[in-house]
PDB file of C-alpha atoms in Angstrom:
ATOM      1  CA  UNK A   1      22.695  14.632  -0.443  1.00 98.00           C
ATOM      2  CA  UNK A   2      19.388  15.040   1.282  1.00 98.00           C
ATOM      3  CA  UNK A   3      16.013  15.199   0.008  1.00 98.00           C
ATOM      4  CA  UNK A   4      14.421  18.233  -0.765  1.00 98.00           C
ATOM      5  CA  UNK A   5      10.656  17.930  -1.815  1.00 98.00           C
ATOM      6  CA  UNK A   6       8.930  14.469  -2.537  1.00 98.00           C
ATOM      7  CA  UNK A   7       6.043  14.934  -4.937  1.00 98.00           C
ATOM      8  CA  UNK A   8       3.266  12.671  -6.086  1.00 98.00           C
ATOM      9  CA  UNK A   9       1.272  12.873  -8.768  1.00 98.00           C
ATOM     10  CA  UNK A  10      -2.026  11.141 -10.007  1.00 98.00           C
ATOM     11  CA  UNK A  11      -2.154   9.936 -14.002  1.00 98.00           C
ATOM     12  CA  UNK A  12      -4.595   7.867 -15.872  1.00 98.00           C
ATOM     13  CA  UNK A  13      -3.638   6.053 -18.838  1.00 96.00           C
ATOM     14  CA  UNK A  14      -5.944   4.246 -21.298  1.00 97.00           C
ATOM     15  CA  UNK A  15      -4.287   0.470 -21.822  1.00 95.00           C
ATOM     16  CA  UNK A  16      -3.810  -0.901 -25.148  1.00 93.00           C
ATOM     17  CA  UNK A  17      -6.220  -3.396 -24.850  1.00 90.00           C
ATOM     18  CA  UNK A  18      -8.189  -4.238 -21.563  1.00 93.00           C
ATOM     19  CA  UNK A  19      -7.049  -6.751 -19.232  1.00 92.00           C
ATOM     20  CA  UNK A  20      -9.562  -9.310 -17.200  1.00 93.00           C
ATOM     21  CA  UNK A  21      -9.300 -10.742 -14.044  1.00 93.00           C
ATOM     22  CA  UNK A  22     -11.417 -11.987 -11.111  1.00 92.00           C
ATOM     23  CA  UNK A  23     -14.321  -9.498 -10.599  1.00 85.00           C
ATOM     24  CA  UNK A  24     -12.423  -7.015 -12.390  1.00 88.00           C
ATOM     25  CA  UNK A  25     -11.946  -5.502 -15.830  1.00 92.00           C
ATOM     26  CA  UNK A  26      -8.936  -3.142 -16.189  1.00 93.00           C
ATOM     27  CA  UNK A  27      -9.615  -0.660 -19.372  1.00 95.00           C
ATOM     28  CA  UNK A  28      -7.070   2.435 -17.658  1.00 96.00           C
ATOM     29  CA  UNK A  29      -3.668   2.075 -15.848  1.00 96.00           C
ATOM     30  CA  UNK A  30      -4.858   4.772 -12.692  1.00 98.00           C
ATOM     31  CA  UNK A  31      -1.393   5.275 -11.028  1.00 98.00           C
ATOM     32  CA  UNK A  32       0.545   7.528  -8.727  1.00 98.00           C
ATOM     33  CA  UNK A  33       3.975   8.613  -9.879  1.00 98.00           C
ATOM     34  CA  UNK A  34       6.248   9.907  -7.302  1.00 98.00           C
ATOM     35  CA  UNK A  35       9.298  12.360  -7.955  1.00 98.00           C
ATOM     36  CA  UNK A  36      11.577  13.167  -5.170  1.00 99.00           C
ATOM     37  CA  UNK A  37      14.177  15.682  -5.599  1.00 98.00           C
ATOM     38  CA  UNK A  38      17.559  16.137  -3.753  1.00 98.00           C
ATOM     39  CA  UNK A  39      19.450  19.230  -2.248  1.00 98.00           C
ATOM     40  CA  UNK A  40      21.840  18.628  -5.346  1.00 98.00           C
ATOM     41  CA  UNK A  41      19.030  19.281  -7.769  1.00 98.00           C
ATOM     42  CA  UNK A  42      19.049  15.121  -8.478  1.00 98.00           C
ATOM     43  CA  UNK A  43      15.850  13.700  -9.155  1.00 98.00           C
ATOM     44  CA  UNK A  44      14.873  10.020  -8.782  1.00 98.00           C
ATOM     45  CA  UNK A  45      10.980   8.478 -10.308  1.00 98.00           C
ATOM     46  CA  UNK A  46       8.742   5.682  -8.567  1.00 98.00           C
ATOM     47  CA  UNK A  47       5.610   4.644  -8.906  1.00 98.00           C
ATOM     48  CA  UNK A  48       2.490   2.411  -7.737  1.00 98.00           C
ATOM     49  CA  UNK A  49      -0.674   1.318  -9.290  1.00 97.00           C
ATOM     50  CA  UNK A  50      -4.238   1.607  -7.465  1.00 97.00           C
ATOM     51  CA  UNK A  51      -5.309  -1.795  -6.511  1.00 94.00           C
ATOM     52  CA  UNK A  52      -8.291  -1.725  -4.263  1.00 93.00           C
ATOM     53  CA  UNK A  53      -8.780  -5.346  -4.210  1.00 88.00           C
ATOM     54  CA  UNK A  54      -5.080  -6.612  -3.675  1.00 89.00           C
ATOM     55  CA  UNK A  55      -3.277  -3.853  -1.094  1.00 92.00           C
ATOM     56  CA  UNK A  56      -6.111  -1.848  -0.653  1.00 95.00           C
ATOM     57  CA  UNK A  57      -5.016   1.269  -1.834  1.00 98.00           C
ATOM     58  CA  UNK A  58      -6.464   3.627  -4.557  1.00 98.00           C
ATOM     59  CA  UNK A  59      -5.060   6.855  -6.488  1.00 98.00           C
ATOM     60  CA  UNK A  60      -6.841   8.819  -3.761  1.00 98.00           C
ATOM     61  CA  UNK A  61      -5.696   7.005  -0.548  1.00 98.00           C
ATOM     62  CA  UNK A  62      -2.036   7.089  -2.374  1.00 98.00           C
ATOM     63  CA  UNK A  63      -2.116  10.671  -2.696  1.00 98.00           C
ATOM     64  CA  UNK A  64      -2.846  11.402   0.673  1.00 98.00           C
ATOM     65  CA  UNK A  65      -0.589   8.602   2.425  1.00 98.00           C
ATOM     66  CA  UNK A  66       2.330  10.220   0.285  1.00 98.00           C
ATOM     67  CA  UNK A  67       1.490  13.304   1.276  1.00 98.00           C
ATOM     68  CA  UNK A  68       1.272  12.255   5.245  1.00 98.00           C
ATOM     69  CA  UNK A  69       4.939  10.542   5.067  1.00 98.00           C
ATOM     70  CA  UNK A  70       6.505  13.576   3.414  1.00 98.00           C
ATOM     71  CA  UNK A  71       7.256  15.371   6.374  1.00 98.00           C
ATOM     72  CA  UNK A  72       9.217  12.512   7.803  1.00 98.00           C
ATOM     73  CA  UNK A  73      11.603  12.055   4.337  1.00 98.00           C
ATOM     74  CA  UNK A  74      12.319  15.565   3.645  1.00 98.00           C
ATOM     75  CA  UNK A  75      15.493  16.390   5.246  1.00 98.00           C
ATOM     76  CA  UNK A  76      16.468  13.384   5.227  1.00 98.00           C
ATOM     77  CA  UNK A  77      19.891  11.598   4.035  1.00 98.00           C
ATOM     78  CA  UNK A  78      18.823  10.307   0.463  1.00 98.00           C
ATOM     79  CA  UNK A  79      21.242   7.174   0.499  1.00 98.00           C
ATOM     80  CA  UNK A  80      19.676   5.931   3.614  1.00 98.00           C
ATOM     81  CA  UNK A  81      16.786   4.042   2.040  1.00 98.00           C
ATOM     82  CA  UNK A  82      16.718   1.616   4.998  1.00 98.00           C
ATOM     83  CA  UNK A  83      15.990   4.704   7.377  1.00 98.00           C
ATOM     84  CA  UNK A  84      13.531   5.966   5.043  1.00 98.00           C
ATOM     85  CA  UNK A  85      11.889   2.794   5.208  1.00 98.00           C
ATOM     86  CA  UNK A  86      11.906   1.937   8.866  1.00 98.00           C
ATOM     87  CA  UNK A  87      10.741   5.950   9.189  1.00 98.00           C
ATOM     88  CA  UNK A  88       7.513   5.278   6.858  1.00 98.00           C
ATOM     89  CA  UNK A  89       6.371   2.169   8.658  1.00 98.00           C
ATOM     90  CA  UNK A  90       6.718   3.757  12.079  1.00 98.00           C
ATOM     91  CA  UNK A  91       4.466   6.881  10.417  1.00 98.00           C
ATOM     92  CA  UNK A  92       2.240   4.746   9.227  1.00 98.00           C
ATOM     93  CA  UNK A  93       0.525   0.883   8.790  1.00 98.00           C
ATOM     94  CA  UNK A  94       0.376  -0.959   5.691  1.00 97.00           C
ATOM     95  CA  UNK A  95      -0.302   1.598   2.275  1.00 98.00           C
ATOM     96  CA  UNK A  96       2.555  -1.091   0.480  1.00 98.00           C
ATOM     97  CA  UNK A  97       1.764   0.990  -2.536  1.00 98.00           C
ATOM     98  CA  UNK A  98       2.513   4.275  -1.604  1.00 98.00           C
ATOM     99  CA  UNK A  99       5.419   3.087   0.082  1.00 98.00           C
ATOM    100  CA  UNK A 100       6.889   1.204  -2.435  1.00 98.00           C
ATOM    101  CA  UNK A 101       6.530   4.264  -4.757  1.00 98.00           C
ATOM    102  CA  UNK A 102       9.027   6.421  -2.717  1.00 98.00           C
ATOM    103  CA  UNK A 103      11.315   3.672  -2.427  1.00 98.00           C
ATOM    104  CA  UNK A 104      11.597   2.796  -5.893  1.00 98.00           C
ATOM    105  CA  UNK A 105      11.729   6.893  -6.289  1.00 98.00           C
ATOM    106  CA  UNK A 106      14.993   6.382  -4.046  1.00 98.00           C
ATOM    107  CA  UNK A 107      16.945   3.991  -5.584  1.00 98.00           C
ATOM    108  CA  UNK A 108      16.442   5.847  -8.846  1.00 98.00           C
ATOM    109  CA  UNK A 109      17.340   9.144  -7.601  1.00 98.00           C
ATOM    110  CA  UNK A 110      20.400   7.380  -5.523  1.00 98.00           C
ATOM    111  CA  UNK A 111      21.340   5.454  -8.276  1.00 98.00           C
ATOM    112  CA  UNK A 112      21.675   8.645 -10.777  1.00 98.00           C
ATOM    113  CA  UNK A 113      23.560  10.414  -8.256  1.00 98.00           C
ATOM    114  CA  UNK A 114      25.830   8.035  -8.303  1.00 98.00           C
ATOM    115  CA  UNK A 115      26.002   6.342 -11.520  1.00 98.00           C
ATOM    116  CA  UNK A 116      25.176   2.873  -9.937  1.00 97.00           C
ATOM    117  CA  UNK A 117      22.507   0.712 -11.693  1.00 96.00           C
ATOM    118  CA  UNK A 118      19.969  -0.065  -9.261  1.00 93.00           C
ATOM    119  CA  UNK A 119      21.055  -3.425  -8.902  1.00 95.00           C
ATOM    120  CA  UNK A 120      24.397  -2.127  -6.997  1.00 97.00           C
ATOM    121  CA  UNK A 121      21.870  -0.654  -4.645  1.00 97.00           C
ATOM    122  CA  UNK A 122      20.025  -4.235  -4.019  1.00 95.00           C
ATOM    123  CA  UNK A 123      23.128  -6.597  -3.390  1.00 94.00           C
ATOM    124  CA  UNK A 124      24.646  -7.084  -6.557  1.00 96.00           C
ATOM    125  CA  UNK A 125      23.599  -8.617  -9.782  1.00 95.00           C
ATOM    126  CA  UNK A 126      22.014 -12.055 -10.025  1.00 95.00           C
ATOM    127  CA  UNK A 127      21.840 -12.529 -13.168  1.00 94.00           C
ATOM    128  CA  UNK A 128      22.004 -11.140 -16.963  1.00 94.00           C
ATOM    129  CA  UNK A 129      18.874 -11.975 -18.605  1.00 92.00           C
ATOM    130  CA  UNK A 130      15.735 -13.305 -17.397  1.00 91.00           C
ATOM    131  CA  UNK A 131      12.531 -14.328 -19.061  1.00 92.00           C
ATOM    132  CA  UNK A 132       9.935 -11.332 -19.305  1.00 92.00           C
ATOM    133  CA  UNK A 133       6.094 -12.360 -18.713  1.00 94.00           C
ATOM    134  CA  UNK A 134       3.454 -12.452 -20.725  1.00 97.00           C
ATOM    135  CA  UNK A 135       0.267 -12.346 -19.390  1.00 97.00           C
ATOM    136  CA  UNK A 136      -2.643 -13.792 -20.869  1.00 98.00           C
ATOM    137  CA  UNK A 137      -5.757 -11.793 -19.878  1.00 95.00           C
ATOM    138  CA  UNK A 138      -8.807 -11.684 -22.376  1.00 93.00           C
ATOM    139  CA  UNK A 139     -10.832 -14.666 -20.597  1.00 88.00           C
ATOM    140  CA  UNK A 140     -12.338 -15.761 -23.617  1.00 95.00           C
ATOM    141  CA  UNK A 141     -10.266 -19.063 -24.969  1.00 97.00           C
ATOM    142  CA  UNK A 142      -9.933 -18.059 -28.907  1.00 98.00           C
ATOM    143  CA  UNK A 143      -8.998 -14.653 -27.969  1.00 97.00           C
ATOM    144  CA  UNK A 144      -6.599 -16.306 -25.414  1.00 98.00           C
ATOM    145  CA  UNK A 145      -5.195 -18.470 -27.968  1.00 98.00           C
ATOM    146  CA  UNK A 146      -4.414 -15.800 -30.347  1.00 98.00           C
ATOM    147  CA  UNK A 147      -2.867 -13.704 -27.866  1.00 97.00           C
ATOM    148  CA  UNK A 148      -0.875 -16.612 -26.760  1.00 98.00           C
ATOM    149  CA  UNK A 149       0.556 -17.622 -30.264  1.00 97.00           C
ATOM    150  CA  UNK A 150       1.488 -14.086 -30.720  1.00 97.00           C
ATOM    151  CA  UNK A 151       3.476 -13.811 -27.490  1.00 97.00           C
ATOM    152  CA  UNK A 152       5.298 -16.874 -28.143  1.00 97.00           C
ATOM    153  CA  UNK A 153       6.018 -15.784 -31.785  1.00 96.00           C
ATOM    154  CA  UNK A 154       7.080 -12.755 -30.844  1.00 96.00           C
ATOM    155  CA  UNK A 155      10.140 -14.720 -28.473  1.00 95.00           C
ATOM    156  CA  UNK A 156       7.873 -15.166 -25.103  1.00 97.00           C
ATOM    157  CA  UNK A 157       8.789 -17.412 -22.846  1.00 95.00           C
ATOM    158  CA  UNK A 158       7.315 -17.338 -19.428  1.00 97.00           C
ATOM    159  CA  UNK A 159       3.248 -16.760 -19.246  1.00 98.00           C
ATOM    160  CA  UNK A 160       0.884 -16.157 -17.184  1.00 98.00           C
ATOM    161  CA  UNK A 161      -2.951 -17.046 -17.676  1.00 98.00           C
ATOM    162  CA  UNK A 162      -5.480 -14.663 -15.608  1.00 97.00           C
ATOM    163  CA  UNK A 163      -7.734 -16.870 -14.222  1.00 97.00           C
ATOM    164  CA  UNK A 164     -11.109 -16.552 -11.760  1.00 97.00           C
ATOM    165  CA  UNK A 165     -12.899 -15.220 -14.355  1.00 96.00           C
ATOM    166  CA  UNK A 166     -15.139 -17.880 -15.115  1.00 96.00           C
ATOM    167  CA  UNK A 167     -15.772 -21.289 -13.297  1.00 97.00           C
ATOM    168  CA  UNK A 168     -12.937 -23.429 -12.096  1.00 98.00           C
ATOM    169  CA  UNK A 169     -13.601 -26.055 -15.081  1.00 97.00           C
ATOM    170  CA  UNK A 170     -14.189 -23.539 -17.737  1.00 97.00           C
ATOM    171  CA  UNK A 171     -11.088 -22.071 -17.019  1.00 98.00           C
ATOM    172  CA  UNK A 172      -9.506 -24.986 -16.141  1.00 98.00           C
ATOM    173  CA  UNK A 173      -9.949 -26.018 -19.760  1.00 98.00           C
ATOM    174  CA  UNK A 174      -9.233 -22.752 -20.943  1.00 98.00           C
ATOM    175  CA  UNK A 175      -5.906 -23.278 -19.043  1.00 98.00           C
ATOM    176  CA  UNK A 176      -5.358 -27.117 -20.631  1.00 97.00           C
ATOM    177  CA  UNK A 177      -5.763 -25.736 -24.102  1.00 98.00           C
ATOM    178  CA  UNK A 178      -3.288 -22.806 -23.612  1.00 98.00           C
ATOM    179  CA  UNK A 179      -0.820 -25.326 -21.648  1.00 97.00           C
ATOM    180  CA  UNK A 180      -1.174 -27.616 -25.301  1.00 97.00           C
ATOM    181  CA  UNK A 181      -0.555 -24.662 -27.292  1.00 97.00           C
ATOM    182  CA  UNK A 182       2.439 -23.238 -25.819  1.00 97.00           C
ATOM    183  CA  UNK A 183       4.214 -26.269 -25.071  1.00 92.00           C
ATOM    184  CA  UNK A 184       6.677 -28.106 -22.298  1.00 89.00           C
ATOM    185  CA  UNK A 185       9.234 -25.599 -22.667  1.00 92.00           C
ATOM    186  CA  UNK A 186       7.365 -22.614 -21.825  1.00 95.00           C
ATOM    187  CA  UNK A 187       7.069 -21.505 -18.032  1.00 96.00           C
ATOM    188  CA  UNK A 188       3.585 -21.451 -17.300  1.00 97.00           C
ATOM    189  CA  UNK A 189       1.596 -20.012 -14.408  1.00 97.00           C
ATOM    190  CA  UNK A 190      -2.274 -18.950 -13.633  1.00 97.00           C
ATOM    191  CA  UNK A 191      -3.525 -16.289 -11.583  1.00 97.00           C
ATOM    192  CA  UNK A 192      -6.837 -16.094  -9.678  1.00 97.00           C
ATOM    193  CA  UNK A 193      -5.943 -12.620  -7.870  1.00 95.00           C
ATOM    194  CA  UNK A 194      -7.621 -14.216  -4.763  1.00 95.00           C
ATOM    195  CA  UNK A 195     -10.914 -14.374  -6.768  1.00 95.00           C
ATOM    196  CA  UNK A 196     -11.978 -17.703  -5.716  1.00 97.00           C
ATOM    197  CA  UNK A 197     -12.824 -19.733  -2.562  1.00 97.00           C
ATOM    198  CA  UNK A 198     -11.169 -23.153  -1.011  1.00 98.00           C
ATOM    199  CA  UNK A 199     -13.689 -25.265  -3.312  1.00 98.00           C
ATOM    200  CA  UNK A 200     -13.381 -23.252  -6.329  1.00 98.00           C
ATOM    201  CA  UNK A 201      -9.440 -23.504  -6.208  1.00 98.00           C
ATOM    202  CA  UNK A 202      -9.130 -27.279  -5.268  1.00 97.00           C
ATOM    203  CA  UNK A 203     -11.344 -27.476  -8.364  1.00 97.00           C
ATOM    204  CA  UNK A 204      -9.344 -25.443 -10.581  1.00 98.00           C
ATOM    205  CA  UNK A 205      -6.542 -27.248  -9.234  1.00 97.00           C
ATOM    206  CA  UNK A 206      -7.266 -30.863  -9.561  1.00 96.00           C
ATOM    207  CA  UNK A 207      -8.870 -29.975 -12.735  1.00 97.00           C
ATOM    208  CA  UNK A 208      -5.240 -29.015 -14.371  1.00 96.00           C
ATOM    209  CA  UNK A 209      -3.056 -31.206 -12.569  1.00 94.00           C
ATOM    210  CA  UNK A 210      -1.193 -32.226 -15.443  1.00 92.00           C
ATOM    211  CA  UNK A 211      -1.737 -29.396 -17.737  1.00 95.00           C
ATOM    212  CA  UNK A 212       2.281 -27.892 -17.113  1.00 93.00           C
ATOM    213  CA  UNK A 213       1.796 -25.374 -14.668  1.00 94.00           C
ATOM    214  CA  UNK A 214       4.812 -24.278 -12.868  1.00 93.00           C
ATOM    215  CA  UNK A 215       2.390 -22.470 -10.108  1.00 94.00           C
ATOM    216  CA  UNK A 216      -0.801 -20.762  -9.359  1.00 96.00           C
ATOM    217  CA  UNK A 217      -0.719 -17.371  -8.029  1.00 96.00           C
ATOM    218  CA  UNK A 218      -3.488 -15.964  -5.351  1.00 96.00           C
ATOM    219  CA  UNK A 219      -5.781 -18.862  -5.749  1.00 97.00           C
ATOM    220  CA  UNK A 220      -7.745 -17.742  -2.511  1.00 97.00           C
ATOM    221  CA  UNK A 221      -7.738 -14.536  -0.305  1.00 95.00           C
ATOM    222  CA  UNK A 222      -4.113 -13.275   0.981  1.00 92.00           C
ATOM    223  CA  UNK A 223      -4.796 -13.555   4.856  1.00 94.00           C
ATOM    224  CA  UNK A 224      -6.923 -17.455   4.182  1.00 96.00           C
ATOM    225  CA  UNK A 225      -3.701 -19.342   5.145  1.00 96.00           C
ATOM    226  CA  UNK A 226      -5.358 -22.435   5.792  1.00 97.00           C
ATOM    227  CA  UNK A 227      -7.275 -22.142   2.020  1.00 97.00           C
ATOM    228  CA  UNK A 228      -4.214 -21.867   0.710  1.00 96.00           C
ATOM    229  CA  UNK A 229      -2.590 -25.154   2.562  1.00 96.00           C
ATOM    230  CA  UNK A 230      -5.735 -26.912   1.469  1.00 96.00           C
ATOM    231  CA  UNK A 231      -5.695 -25.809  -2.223  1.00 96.00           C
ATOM    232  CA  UNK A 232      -1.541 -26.740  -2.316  1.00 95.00           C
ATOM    233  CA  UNK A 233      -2.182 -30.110  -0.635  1.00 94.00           C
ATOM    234  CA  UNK A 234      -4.935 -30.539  -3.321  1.00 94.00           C
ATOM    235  CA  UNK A 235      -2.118 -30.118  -5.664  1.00 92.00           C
ATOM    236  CA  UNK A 236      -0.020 -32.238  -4.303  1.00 89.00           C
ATOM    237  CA  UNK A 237      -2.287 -35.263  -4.563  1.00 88.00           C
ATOM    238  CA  UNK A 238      -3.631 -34.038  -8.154  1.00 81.00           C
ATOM    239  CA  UNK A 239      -0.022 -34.168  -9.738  1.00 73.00           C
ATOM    240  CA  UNK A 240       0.280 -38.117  -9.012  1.00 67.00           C
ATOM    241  CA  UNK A 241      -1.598 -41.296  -9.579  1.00 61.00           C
ATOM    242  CA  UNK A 242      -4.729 -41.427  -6.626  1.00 53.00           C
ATOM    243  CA  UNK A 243      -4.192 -43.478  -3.636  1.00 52.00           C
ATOM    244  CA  UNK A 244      -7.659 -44.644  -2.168  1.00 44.00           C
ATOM    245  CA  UNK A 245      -6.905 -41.451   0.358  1.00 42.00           C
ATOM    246  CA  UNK A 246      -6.944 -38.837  -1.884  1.00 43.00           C
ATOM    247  CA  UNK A 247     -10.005 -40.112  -4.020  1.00 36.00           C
ATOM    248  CA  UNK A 248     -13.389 -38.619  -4.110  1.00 32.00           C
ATOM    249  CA  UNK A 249     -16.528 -39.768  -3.902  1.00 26.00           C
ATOM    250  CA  UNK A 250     -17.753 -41.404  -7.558  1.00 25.00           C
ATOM    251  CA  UNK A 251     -14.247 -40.131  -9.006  1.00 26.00           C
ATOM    252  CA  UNK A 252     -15.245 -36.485  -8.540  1.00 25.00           C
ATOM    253  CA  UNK A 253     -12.878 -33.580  -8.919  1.00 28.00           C
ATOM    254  CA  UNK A 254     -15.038 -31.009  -6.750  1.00 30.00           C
ATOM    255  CA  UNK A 255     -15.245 -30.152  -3.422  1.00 30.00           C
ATOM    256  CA  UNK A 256     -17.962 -28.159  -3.491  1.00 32.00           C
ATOM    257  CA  UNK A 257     -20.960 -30.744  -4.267  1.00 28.00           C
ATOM    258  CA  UNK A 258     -24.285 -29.446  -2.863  1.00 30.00           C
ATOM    259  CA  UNK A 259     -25.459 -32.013  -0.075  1.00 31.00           C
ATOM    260  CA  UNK A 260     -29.311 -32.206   0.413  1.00 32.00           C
ATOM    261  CA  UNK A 261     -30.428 -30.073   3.326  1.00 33.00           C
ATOM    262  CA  UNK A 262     -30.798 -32.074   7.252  1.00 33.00           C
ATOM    263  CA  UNK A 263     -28.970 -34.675   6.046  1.00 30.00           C
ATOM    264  CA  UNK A 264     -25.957 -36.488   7.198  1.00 31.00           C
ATOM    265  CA  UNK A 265     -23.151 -36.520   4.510  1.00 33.00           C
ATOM    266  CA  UNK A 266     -20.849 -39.904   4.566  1.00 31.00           C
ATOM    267  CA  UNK A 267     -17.516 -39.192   5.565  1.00 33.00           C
ATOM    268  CA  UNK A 268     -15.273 -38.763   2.753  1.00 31.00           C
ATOM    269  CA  UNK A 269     -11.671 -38.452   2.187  1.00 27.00           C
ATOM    270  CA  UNK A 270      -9.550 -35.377   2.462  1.00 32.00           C
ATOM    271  CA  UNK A 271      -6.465 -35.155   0.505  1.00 34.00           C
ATOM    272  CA  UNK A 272      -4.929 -32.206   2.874  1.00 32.00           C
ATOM    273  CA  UNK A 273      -3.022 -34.619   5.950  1.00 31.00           C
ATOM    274  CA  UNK A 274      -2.780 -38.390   4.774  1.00 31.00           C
ATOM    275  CA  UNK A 275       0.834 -39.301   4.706  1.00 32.00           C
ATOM    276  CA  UNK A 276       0.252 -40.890   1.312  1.00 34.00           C
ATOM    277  CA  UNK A 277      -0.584 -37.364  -0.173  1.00 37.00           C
ATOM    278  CA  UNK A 278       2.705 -35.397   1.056  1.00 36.00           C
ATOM    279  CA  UNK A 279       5.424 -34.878  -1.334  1.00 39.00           C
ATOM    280  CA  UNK A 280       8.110 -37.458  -0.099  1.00 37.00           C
ATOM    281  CA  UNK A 281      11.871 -36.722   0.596  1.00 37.00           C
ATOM    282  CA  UNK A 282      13.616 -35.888  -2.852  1.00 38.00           C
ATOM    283  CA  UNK A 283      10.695 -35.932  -5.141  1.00 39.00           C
ATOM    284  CA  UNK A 284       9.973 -33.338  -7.685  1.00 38.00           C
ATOM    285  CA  UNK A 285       7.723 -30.501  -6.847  1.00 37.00           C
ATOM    286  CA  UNK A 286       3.775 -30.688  -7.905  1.00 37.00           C
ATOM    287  CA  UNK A 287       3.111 -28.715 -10.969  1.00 36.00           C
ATOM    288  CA  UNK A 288       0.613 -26.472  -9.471  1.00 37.00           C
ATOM    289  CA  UNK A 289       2.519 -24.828  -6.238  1.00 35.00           C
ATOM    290  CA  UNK A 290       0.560 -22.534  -4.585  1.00 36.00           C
ATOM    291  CA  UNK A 291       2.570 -19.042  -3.097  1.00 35.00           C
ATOM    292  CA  UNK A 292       1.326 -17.140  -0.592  1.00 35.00           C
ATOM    293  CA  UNK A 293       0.710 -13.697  -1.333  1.00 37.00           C
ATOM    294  CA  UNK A 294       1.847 -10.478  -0.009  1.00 37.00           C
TER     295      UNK A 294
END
């Protein structure tokens, strides 16, 4: 079975209701839907979603990168995804999106032409069920509350609040109140889809220590490595009791206090190295992990 013609194709979809996040408000899903088609008239679906600010790729740049790898796939053995894959990223760097949407087109064709589920095609099965997420994007709290109660009514159990839309401590309250409402059982994360700086996420961070969180998505940029170290170490000291090392000046959360100008500030703690603010041997994970993006 080989693949015969791989075509994308551009929609736009009005959402339900719009959803907000950092420096963005999302009122149409603009997407690229990819069908390939096999020698043995199979056909297998994938798909990616423009994201300019995450991978860098838009409907437009989609289009084209699809349409620049196409010569390399068709021909090609459809069962050897792997190939395809190590064939795509020696055509060309990075476009994750467009990539992703052939592979996912793929395993869907494979898949049908062999009546395998798609997990067959990915190792094996890990699991029956899993929780599905709700996320929680209208960055207004009452809104957010409402949606929230609905979600968890309706048999919700994981979440996940869009945050980076306001200031750290307005949404760090925003994220308290949500935390309250939905409850210790509930698997809770935030998201600031790499909307704010170092400061602004230690901030957020320390600001919600004890709120619930299970973790905090893209808190800073995806290549600031070391602003994401500092904001998990910031965690890390938030989610216990404060030794003298990982206290702030006058009891202060931020890290971002203006100084005056030409003159010397004191030194003051850090709570990114001291021994006293690392997770020890066997203890339970902070409540606010920070994962690196990709």
């Amino acid at each position: 079975m080989r693949i015969k013609r791989v075509e994308p194709i551009a929609v736009s979809f009005p959402m339900k209701k719009p959803v907000f996040m950092a420096g963005v408000e999302i009122r149409r899903a603009d997407n690229v839907l990819v069908r390939i088609e096999a020698d043995n008239g199979a056909v297998g679906w994938g798909e990616a979603a423009s994201a300019p600010t995450m991978t860098g790729e838009t409907v437009e740049s989609m289009m084209a990168a699809i349409g620049y790898l196409t010569p390399a796939l068709e021909g090609r053995p459809a069962e050897d995804i792997a190939g395809a894959l190590a064939i795509m990223a020696a055509r060309m760097y990075a476009n994750s999106g467009a990539k992703a949407a052939i592979e996912i087109a793929l395993h869907d064709l494979v898949g049908r032409a062999t009546n395998q589920p798609a997990y067959a095609l990915l190792g094996g099965k890990q699991r029956s069920r899993m929780a599905v997420l709700g996320v929680i994007s209208t960055g207004e709290l009452n809104s957010d509350l409402r949606d929230a109660e609905k979600k968890r009514a309706d048999g919700y159990a994981a979440f996940k609040i869009k945050v980076g839309i306001d200031t750290p401590l307005v949404d760090g309250e925003r994220t308290r109140r949500l935390c309250q409402l939905l409850g210790g059982d509930a698997l809770i994360s935030s998201d600031a889809n790499q909307g704010w700086s170092t400061q602004e996420a230690v901030q957020y961070v320390r600001a919600v220590a004890d709120a619930g969180l299970g973790f905090f998505e893209q808190p800073v940029k995806a290549d600031d490595i070391a602003g994401m170290a500092a904001v998990a170490a910031a965690a890390e000291c938030a989610a216990r009791p404060k030794p003298a090392a990982c206290a702030m000046r006058s009891g202060s959360t931020s890290m971002s206090r203006p100084r005056p100008a030409n003159r010397a500030s004191p030194a003051r703690p850090r709570c990114i190295s001291p021994p006293r603010c690392r997770r020890s041997p066997g203890a339970s994970p902070s409540p606010t992990r920070d994962w690196p993006t990709t």
